XYZ file of C-alpha atoms in Angstrom:
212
model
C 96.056 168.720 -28.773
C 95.133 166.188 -31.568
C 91.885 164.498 -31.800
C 93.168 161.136 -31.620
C 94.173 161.743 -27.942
C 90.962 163.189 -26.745
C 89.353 159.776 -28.689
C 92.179 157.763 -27.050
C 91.458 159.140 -23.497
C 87.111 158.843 -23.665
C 87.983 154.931 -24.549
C 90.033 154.204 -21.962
C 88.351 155.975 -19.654
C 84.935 153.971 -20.792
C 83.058 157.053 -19.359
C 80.412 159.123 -21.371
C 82.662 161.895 -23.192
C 81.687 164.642 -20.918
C 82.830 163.683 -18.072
C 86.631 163.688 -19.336
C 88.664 166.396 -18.695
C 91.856 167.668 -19.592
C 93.544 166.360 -16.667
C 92.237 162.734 -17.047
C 93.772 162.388 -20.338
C 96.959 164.028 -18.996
C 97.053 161.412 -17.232
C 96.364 158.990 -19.343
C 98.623 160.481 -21.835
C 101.620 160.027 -19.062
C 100.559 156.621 -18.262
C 101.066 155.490 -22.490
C 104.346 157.487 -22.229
C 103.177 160.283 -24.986
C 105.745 162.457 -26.201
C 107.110 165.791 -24.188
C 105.089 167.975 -26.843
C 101.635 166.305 -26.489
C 101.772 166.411 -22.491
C 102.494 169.979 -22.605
C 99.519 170.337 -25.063
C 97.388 168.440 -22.526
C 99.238 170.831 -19.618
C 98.183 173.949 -21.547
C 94.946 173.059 -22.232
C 94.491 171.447 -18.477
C 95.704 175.536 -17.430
C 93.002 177.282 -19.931
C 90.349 175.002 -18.492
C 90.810 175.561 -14.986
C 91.278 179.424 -15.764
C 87.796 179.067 -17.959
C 86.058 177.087 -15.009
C 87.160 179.588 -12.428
C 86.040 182.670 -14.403
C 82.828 181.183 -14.310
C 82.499 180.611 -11.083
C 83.679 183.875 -9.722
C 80.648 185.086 -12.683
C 78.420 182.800 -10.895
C 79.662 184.218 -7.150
C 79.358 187.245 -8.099
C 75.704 187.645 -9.483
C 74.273 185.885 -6.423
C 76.055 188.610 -4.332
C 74.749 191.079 -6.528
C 71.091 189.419 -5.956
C 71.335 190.834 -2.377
C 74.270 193.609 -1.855
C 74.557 194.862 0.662
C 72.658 198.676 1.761
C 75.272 201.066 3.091
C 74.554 204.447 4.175
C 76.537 207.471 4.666
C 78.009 207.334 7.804
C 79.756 210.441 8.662
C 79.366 214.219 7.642
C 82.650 216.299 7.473
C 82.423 220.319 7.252
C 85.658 222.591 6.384
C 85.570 225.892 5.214
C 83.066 226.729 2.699
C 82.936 222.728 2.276
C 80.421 220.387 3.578
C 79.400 216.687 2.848
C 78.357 213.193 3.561
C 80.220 209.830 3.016
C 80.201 206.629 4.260
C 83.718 205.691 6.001
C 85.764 202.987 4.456
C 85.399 200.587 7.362
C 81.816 201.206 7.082
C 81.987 200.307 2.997
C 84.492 197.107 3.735
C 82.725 195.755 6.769
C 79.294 195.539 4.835
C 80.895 194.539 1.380
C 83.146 191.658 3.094
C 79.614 190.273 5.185
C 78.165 190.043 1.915
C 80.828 188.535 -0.443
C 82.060 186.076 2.014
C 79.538 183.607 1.619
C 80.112 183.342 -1.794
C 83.845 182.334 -1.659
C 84.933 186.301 -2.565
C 86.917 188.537 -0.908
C 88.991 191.759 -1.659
C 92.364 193.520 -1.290
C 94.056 196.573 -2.235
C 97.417 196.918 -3.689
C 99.235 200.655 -3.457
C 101.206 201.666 -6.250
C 102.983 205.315 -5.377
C 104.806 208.011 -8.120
C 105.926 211.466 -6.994
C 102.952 213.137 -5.877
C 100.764 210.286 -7.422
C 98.881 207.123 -5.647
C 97.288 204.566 -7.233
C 94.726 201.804 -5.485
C 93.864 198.612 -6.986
C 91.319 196.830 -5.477
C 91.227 193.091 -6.139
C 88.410 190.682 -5.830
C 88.797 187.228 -5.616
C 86.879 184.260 -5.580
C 87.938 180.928 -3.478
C 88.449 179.373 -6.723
C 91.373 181.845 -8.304
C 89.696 184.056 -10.611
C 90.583 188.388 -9.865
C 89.006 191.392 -11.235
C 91.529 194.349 -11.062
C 89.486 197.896 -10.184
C 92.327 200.627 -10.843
C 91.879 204.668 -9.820
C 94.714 206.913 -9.108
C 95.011 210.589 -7.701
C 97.336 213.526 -6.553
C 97.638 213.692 -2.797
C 94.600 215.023 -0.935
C 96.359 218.099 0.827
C 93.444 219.733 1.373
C 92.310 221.133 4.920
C 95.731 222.225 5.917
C 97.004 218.694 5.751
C 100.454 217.830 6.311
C 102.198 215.122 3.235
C 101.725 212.023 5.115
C 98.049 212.805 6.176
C 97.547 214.419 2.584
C 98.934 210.636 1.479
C 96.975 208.669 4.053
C 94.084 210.672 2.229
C 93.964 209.769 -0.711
C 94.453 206.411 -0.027
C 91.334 206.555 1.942
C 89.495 207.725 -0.313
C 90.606 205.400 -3.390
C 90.121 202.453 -1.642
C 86.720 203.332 -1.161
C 85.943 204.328 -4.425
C 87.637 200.988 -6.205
C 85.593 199.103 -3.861
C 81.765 200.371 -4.273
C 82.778 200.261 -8.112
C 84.652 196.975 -7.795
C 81.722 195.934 -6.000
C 78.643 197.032 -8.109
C 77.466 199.317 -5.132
C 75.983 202.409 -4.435
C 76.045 204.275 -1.027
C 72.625 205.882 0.310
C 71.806 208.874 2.202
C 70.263 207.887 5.297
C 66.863 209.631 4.171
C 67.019 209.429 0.342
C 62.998 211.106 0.050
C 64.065 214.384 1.544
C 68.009 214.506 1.231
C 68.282 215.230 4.962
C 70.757 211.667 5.329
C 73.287 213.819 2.747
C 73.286 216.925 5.272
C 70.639 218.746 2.635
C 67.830 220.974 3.563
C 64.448 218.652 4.132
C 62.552 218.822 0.408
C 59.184 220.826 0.359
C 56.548 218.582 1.120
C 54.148 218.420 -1.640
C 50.356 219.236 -1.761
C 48.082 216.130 -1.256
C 44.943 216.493 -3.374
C 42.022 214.324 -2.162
C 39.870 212.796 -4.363
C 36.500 214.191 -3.120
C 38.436 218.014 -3.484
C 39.174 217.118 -7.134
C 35.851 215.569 -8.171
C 34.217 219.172 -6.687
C 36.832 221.596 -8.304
C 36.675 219.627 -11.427
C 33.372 221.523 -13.440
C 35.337 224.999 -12.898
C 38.776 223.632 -14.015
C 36.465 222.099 -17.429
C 34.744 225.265 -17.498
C 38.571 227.242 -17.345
C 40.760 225.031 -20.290
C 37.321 224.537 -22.458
């Protein structure tokens, strides 16, 4: 777009230059009959704007959701075999995620791509103004625990649209119980020793007299 349009547009206008945007002088530039070339200039430009002004918003979306995520917390505990661990479910993971984002014009999806004995998950978040971010993971089928191929499908799935959403998201799930581990299924940590500070202050001429 030449110069003399964006001059031609703030005069006509007779408003302070920043407050003219690319559609104003598109429409300006219709309204003097401009040639085909220069309106598609202006159209172009009025596309890389609005592209530029909703990346920034969907910036600005998401760092206030990130100001206050939301605190999930493994949910369920699943035991096979020699196998044993604790998640949080994906409705769990969604539920909280959506509550949070929704107030801040974003929202997510998934789209499933499939290859022979290959899935792939993209999660997609979205702001109210048109901006995405893609999150992409793929896997083999999760066939384990004696599962049959649509379960072993189902799976995976499952599991990849959980993980493309905490990462997609900026999130981390908790155990219930982080201090001891017991919220992860873990054995309680030892409790440590609690010195007092009248014990120390008498102990401490004998532990001088010791390292000296």
């Amino acid at each position: 777009m030449s110069n003399e349009i964006a001059k031609e547009a703030v005069a006509v206008l007779s408003v302070p230059q920043a407050a003219v945007t690319p559609m104003s002088m598109l429409q300006i530039a219709i309204e003097k009959d401009l040639s085909i070339e220069k309106i598609q200039q202006l159209m172009d430009l009025q596309d890389r704007w609005e592209k530029n002004e909703a990346r920034k918003a969907y910036d600005k979306a998401m760092a206030a959701f990130k100001a206050d995520p939301p605190e999930i917390f493994k949910n369920k505990h699943v035991s096979y075999g020699n196998t044993s661990y604790g998640h949080a479910t994906l409705d769990n993971v969604a539920s909280q995620v959506s509550e949070k984002m929704a107030p801040h014009g974003l929202s997510f999806k998934w789209n499933i791509e499939q290859e022979p004995n290959l899935v792939r998950v993209i999660c997609v978040v979205s702001h109210a103004q048109g901006h995405r971010e893609f999150t992409p993971l793929q896997s083999g089928v999760d066939s384990s625990g004696g599962k049959n191929s649509i379960q072993a499908l189902g799976s995976a799935v499952s599991y990849l649209r959980r993980y493309t959403l905490e990462a997609a998201a900026g999130v981390a799930v908790k155990s219930k119980d982080d201090d001891d581990g017991a919220g992860a299924g873990l054995p309680p940590k030892p409790a440590l020793p609690v010195y007092l500070q009248a014990s120390f202050d008498k102990g401490l001429p004998s532990w001088t007299e010791m390292i000296i």
